[in-house]
Amino acid sequence: MADERARYFRRLGRLRRSARRWSVAAGGLGGATAILTPYAGLGLPDAAWAGAAGGSVVLALWRWLDLRALAARPAPPELTPAEAAARSRARILATVERLPAGPGLLAEVRRQRARLALRGSSAAGPWARLDRAALTLAGMASRLSGPAEPVVQEAAEADHSLRDLAYRVASVERALRLAPADGRTELAGAHRELVAQLENGVAAYEALVVAAAGYLAEESRPAGAHPAAARLTEATDLLHGVAAALAEFRAVGDPTRTSATAYGPR
């Protein structure tokens, strides 16, 4: 995606070229009107020449005024390489998200990237458990309605907080490897507290997912047999009855089969 500075100069160039074209057109039509009107006298064609010349002059003036107003504005600052890269990345992400499978693909890429970033740290295990629990809850989120509807929002906020805590654990763990011996004890204690908080938070999240699954199971469990099973049983009985009736009808229509049935085997 072009930055604002490039767009500004492109617009400035377009206005300049348009103003020049209309100036040339106005000069040509005005000269033709000045020459042809006295040559053949005033008439209907002369009105057309004069109208075209006047319109070209007005359009040329407007274009020059627009060009002057745009040139008076300062050009936008030039983007740094980091900003240009961020804009290009945002454009690519927006393009992928518009695809049918784009959001799921981006989510999987982010998940794998985060897992690689936490590999080897003590936060990797809780992160994997949190990831599995979040995927499980996401599959049930659309059916959690009624009293359980606020749970989805609470779970999303808890997921974001726990993932941020996992990144903190990994950062402290990396800093712990570089810390001097005299300051390592205090930092190790803080690291242990963060890991304990992460473990407890992930365990609470998993308990929430289990409770949500139990809610769905109780909400959808009927008092007796499932209505779909009852309808399937009725349909099966109906098909058995129709099949038996067809068999009897064919037996009545076949004399050989009827006589064999009446007299039995000799």
XYZ file of C-alpha atoms in Angstrom:
266
model
C 0.000 0.000 0.000
C 1.418 3.332 -1.045
C 2.064 5.779 1.767
C 0.463 9.193 2.083
C 3.537 10.957 0.726
C 3.534 8.998 -2.540
C -0.227 9.505 -2.878
C 0.215 13.250 -2.366
C 2.806 13.581 -5.149
C 0.770 11.406 -7.510
C -2.264 13.615 -6.997
C -0.118 16.703 -7.479
C 1.190 15.330 -10.789
C -2.307 14.446 -12.006
C -3.599 17.934 -11.229
C -0.637 19.528 -12.998
C -1.131 17.433 -16.139
C -4.873 18.076 -16.116
C -4.357 21.827 -15.761
C -1.934 21.841 -18.686
C -4.280 19.819 -20.890
C -7.225 22.102 -20.219
C -5.017 25.180 -20.750
C -3.983 23.853 -24.162
C -7.591 22.997 -24.993
C -8.768 26.443 -23.896
C -6.069 28.150 -25.973
C -6.870 26.070 -29.053
C -10.628 26.518 -28.839
C -10.285 30.207 -27.993
C -7.991 30.782 -31.007
C -10.341 28.846 -33.295
C -13.277 30.922 -32.064
C -11.384 34.197 -32.574
C -10.454 33.232 -36.149
C -13.590 31.473 -37.391
C -16.180 33.899 -35.990
C -15.092 36.925 -38.079
C -14.351 34.681 -41.066
C -17.841 33.226 -41.534
C -19.967 35.561 -39.424
C -21.955 34.771 -36.331
C -24.055 31.598 -36.409
C -24.963 28.451 -34.525
C -21.522 26.794 -34.999
C -19.910 29.936 -33.594
C -21.977 29.568 -30.396
C -20.676 26.008 -30.012
C -17.072 27.137 -30.558
C -17.505 29.955 -28.037
C -19.192 27.707 -25.470
C -16.460 25.051 -25.737
C -13.765 27.715 -25.440
C -15.397 29.313 -22.381
C -15.868 25.938 -20.678
C -12.261 24.993 -21.320
C -11.057 28.273 -19.850
C -13.157 27.778 -16.695
C -11.990 24.170 -16.250
C -8.379 25.203 -16.757
C -8.758 27.892 -14.081
C -10.301 25.402 -11.659
C -7.504 22.916 -12.227
C -4.840 25.569 -11.670
C -6.581 26.711 -8.473
C -6.780 23.097 -7.207
C -3.126 22.615 -8.065
C -2.153 25.779 -6.235
C -4.169 24.806 -3.133
C -2.666 21.319 -3.043
C 0.876 22.597 -3.588
C 0.424 25.027 -0.687
C -0.143 22.105 1.687
C 3.020 20.547 3.118
C 3.811 17.072 1.869
C 3.286 14.242 4.392
C 6.474 13.070 6.105
C 8.302 10.146 4.593
C 7.672 6.780 6.215
C 10.450 5.003 8.032
C 11.305 1.448 6.919
C 9.608 0.078 10.044
C 6.386 1.972 9.319
C 6.423 0.907 5.671
C 6.918 -2.722 6.696
C 4.087 -2.471 9.229
C 1.734 -1.080 6.576
C 2.684 -3.798 4.113
C 2.122 -6.446 6.773
C -1.272 -4.966 7.628
C -2.253 -4.993 3.953
C -1.244 -8.657 3.589
C -3.130 -9.627 6.737
C -6.247 -7.783 5.583
C -6.074 -9.571 2.232
C -5.743 -12.985 3.868
C -8.578 -12.289 6.323
C -10.956 -11.635 3.422
C -10.447 -15.198 2.169
C -12.968 -17.871 3.291
C -10.400 -19.767 5.374
C -8.259 -16.710 6.121
C -9.154 -16.044 9.793
C -8.594 -19.662 10.777
C -5.297 -19.771 8.910
C -4.039 -16.601 10.585
C -5.096 -17.865 14.006
C -3.198 -21.110 13.453
C -0.084 -19.228 12.282
C -0.179 -16.981 15.356
C -0.665 -20.011 17.588
C 2.315 -21.825 16.126
C 4.482 -18.711 16.298
C 3.630 -18.208 19.961
C 4.339 -21.863 20.685
C 7.750 -21.586 19.058
C 8.511 -18.417 21.018
C 7.785 -20.231 24.307
C 9.567 -23.472 23.424
C 11.961 -24.591 26.140
C 10.489 -22.351 28.837
C 8.413 -23.371 31.819
C 5.438 -21.571 30.269
C 5.312 -23.910 27.257
C 3.339 -26.636 29.048
C 0.654 -24.353 30.527
C 0.440 -22.535 27.190
C -0.303 -25.801 25.345
C -2.972 -26.718 27.910
C -4.497 -23.253 27.644
C -4.480 -23.529 23.864
C -6.340 -26.857 23.920
C -8.880 -25.556 26.418
C -9.431 -22.358 24.403
C -10.031 -24.345 21.209
C -12.513 -26.567 23.047
C -14.381 -23.569 24.425
C -14.402 -21.883 21.019
C -16.241 -24.910 19.615
C -18.936 -24.510 22.282
C -19.154 -20.700 22.355
C -21.972 -20.433 19.808
C -24.202 -22.739 21.918
C -23.533 -21.088 25.259
C -26.607 -18.893 25.538
C -28.873 -17.723 28.309
C -27.247 -17.691 31.764
C -23.968 -18.982 30.295
C -23.597 -16.189 27.745
C -21.423 -13.898 29.951
C -19.036 -16.811 30.446
C -17.742 -16.441 26.881
C -16.657 -12.842 27.478
C -15.093 -13.711 30.821
C -13.218 -16.594 29.214
C -11.899 -14.348 26.430
C -10.554 -11.838 28.950
C -9.006 -14.624 31.050
C -7.411 -16.152 27.939
C -5.803 -12.830 27.013
C -4.551 -12.296 30.581
C -3.108 -15.801 30.877
C -1.297 -15.567 27.557
C 0.222 -12.261 28.632
C 1.293 -13.925 31.877
C 2.922 -16.760 29.915
C 4.960 -14.239 27.915
C 6.040 -12.615 31.183
C 7.140 -15.959 32.572
C 9.231 -16.621 29.462
C 10.776 -13.140 29.596
C 11.704 -13.462 33.265
C 13.124 -16.907 32.601
C 15.353 -15.551 29.822
C 16.493 -12.714 32.067
C 17.182 -15.220 34.834
C 19.832 -16.896 32.701
C 21.664 -13.578 32.355
C 21.262 -12.361 35.943
C 24.345 -12.218 38.210
C 24.582 -14.571 41.141
C 23.705 -11.947 43.761
C 20.452 -10.925 42.065
C 19.401 -14.330 40.821
C 17.762 -15.459 44.078
C 15.181 -12.704 44.170
C 14.463 -13.042 40.450
C 14.096 -16.816 40.781
C 11.530 -16.314 43.548
C 9.531 -13.950 41.355
C 9.746 -16.451 38.517
C 8.383 -19.235 40.721
C 5.457 -17.041 41.784
C 4.627 -16.208 38.175
C 4.757 -19.880 37.173
C 2.446 -20.780 40.074
C 0.008 -18.054 39.024
C 0.077 -19.335 35.465
C -0.513 -22.941 36.535
C -3.423 -21.953 38.774
C -4.930 -19.741 36.093
C -4.750 -22.442 33.423
C -6.256 -24.982 35.820
C -9.130 -22.577 36.558
C -9.644 -22.039 32.816
C -9.787 -25.788 32.224
C -12.328 -26.109 35.037
C -14.406 -23.407 33.364
C -14.348 -25.307 30.067
C -15.435 -28.509 31.834
C -18.261 -26.624 33.547
C -19.365 -25.175 30.206
C -19.416 -28.646 28.688
C -21.505 -29.890 31.627
C -23.932 -27.010 31.124
C -24.357 -27.898 27.470
C -24.846 -31.563 28.315
C -27.537 -30.828 30.907
C -29.242 -28.224 28.751
C -29.591 -30.493 25.733
C -30.346 -33.732 27.600
C -34.062 -34.628 27.269
C -36.135 -36.118 30.082
C -36.846 -39.360 28.203
C -35.670 -40.729 24.904
C -34.262 -38.283 22.391
C -36.931 -37.018 19.953
C -34.772 -37.905 16.975
C -34.379 -41.506 18.210
C -38.135 -41.799 18.749
C -38.854 -40.531 15.230
C -36.294 -42.927 13.766
C -37.902 -45.849 15.628
C -41.325 -44.892 14.265
C -39.933 -44.621 10.755
C -38.259 -48.022 11.077
C -41.512 -49.646 12.223
C -43.346 -48.016 9.344
C -40.856 -49.358 6.810
C -41.097 -52.859 8.303
C -44.894 -52.722 8.007
C -44.774 -51.546 4.392
C -42.258 -54.275 3.518
C -44.477 -56.983 5.099
C -47.545 -55.680 3.238
C -45.673 -55.746 -0.086
C -44.530 -59.308 0.592
C -48.120 -60.431 1.263
C -49.381 -58.640 -1.836
C -46.845 -60.399 -4.052
C -47.687 -63.743 -2.470
C -51.381 -63.243 -3.304
C -50.597 -62.260 -6.889
C -48.365 -65.311 -7.532
C -50.562 -68.538 -7.870
C -47.578 -70.873 -7.725
C -46.392 -69.355 -4.525
C -49.946 -69.391 -3.125
C -50.486 -73.084 -3.876
C -47.103 -74.012 -2.539
C -47.927 -72.171 0.619
C -51.363 -73.844 0.904
C -50.374 -77.498 0.302
C -46.896 -77.387 1.708
C -43.986 -79.476 0.443
C -44.689 -83.021 -0.832
